[in-house]
Coordinates of C-alpha atoms and ligand atoms in Angstrom, one line a residue:
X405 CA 0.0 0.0 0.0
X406 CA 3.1 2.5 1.3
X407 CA 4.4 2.1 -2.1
X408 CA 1.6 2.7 -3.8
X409 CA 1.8 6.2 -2.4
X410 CA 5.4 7.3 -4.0
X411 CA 5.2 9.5 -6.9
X412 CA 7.5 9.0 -9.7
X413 CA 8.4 12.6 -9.9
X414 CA 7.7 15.7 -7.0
X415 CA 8.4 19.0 -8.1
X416 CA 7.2 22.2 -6.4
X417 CA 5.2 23.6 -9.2
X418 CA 3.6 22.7 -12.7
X419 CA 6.3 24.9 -14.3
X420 CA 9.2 22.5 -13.0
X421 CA 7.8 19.7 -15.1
X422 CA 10.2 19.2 -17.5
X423 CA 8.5 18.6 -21.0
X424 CA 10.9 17.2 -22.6
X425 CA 11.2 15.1 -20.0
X426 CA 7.9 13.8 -20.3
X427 CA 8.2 13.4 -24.3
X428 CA 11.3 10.9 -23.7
X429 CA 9.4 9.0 -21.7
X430 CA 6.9 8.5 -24.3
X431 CA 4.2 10.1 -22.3
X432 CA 1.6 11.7 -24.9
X433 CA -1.4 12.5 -22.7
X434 CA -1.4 14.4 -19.2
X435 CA -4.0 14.1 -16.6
X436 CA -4.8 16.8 -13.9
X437 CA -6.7 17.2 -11.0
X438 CA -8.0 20.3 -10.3
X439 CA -7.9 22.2 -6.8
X440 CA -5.0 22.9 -5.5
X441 CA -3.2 22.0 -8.4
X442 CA -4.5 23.8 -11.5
X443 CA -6.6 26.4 -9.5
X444 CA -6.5 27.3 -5.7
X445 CA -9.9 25.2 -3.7
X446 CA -13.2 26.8 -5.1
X447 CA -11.4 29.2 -7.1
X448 CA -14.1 29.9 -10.3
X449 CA -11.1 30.3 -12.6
X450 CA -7.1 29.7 -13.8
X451 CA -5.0 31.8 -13.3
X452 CA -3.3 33.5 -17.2
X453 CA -0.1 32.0 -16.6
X454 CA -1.4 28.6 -15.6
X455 CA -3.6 28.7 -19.1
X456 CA -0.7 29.6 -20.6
X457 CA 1.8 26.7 -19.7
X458 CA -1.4 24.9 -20.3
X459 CA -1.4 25.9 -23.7
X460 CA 2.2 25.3 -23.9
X461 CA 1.6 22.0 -23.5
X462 CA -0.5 21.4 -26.2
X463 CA 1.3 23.4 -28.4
X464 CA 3.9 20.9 -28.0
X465 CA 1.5 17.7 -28.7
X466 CA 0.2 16.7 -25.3
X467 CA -3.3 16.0 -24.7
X468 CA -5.2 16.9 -21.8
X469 CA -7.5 15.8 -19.7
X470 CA -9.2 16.8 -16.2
X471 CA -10.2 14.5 -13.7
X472 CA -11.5 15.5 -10.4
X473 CA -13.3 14.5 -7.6
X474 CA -15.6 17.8 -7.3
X475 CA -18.9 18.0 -9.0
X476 CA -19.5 18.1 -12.9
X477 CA -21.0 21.9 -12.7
X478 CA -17.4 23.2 -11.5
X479 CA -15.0 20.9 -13.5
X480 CA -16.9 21.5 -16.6
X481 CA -16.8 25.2 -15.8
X482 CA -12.4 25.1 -15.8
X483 CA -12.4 22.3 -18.6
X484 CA -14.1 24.9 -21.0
X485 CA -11.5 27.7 -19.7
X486 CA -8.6 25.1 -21.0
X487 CA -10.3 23.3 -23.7
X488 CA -9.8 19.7 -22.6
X489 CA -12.1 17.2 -21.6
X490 CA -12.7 16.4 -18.0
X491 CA -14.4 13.6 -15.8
X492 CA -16.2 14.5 -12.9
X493 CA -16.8 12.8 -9.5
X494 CA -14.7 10.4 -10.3
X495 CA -14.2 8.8 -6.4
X496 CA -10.2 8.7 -6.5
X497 CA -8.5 7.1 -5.5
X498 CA -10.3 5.1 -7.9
X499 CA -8.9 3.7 -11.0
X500 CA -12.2 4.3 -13.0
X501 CA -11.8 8.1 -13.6
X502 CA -8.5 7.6 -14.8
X503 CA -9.3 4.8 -17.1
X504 CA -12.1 7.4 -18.8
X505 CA -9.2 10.0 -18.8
X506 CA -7.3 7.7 -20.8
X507 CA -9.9 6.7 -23.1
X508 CA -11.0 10.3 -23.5
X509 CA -7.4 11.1 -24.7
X510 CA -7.2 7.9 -26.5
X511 CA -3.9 6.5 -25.2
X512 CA -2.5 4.0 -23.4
X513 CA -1.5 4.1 -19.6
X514 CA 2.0 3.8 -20.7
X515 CA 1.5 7.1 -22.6
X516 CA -0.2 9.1 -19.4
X517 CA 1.4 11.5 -16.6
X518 CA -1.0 12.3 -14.1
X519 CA -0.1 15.6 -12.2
X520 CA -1.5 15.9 -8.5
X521 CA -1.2 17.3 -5.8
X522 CA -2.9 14.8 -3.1
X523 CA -1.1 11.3 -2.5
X524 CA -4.4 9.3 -1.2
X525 CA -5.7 10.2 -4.3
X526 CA -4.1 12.0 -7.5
X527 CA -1.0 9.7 -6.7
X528 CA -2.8 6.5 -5.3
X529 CA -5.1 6.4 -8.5
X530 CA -2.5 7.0 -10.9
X531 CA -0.1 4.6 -9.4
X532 CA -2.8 1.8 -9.0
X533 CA -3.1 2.6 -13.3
X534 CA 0.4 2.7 -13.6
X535 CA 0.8 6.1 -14.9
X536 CA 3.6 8.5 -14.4
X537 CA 2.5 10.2 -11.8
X538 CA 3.7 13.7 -10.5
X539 CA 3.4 15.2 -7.0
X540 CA 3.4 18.7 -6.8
X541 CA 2.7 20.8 -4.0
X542 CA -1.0 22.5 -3.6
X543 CA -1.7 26.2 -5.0
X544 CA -3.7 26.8 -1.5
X545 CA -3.7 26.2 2.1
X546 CA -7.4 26.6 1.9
X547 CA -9.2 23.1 1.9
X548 CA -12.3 21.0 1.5
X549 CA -12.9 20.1 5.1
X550 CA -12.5 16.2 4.1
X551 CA -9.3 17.0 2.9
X552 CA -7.6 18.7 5.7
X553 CA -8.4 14.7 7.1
X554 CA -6.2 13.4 4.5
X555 CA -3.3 15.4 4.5
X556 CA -2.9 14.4 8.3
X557 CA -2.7 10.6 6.9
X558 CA -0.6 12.1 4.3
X559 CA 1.7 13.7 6.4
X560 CA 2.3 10.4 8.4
X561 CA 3.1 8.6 4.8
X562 CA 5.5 11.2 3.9
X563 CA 7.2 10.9 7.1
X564 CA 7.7 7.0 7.0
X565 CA 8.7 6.7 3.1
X566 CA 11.3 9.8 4.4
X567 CA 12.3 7.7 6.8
X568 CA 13.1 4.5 4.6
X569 CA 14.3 6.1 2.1
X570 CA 11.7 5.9 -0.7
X571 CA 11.1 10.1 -1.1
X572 CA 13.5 12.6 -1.3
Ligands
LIG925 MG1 -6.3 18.5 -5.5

């Protein structure tokens, strides 16, 4: 289960992902969540620079796709903003979201980063898919009450994989 919870890449922010990076890997498609990581929790919009290196990214010939746990209304709402298709609700940890996401983009796992910023689900889901899956720290301090639960468990994973050696 611990090692289900170690990302294959942490980086601080979305603009440390290195895209070229990704393309050697073969990875075609790209995955995000959404609060926290593209937009801060109940924020009704992204931010110009994150649309930006959003657009970036497909510019260089990744697809996108949105996959969150919040309600359609909301997703739907961002996914216009970046042009990408999204699944709602989609109860990660969860592999089923992420199998739509995939569909959706019409790739393979193989070909699929998944960009996160929770490790009991963004990271936990992904793994469980076997995507590339990228931790990166949350845009907010500001929470979903439910989530404020997790990142106490989370905290407590981070400190035992620290402590064996399996995150930097
Ligand atoms: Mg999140």
């Amino acid at each position: 289960m611990l090692k289900l919870l170690i990302p294959c890449l942490k980086v601080d922010t979305l603009y440390d992902i290195d895209l070229a990076e990704l393309q050697k890997r073969g990875i075609r498609g790209v995955v995000f969540d959404l609060d926290n990581t593209l937009i801060p929790w109940n924020s009704p919009e992204i931010c110009p620079d994150i649309l930006n290196w959003l657009n970036n990214l497909v510019s260089q010939g990744f697809k996108l796709c949105l996959v969150s746990n919040n309600g359609t209304r909301r997703v739907r709402q961002i996914a216009e903003q970046c042009g990408a298709p999204f699944v709602a609700r989609a109860l990660k940890p969860s592999r089923t979201g992420f199998r739509q996401a995939v569909a959706a983009m019409e790739l393979t796992p193989t070909a699929v980063a998944v960009v996160g910023d929770q490790l009991f689900t963004d990271i936990l889901g992904g793994n469980r898919l076997e995507l590339y899956t990228i931790w990166v720290k949350p845009l907010a301090t500001k929470e979903f009450i439910g989530t404020k639960i997790t990142r106490q468990l989370e905290k407590l994973a981070v400190r035992l994989l620290k402590a064996t050696g399996k995150l930097p």
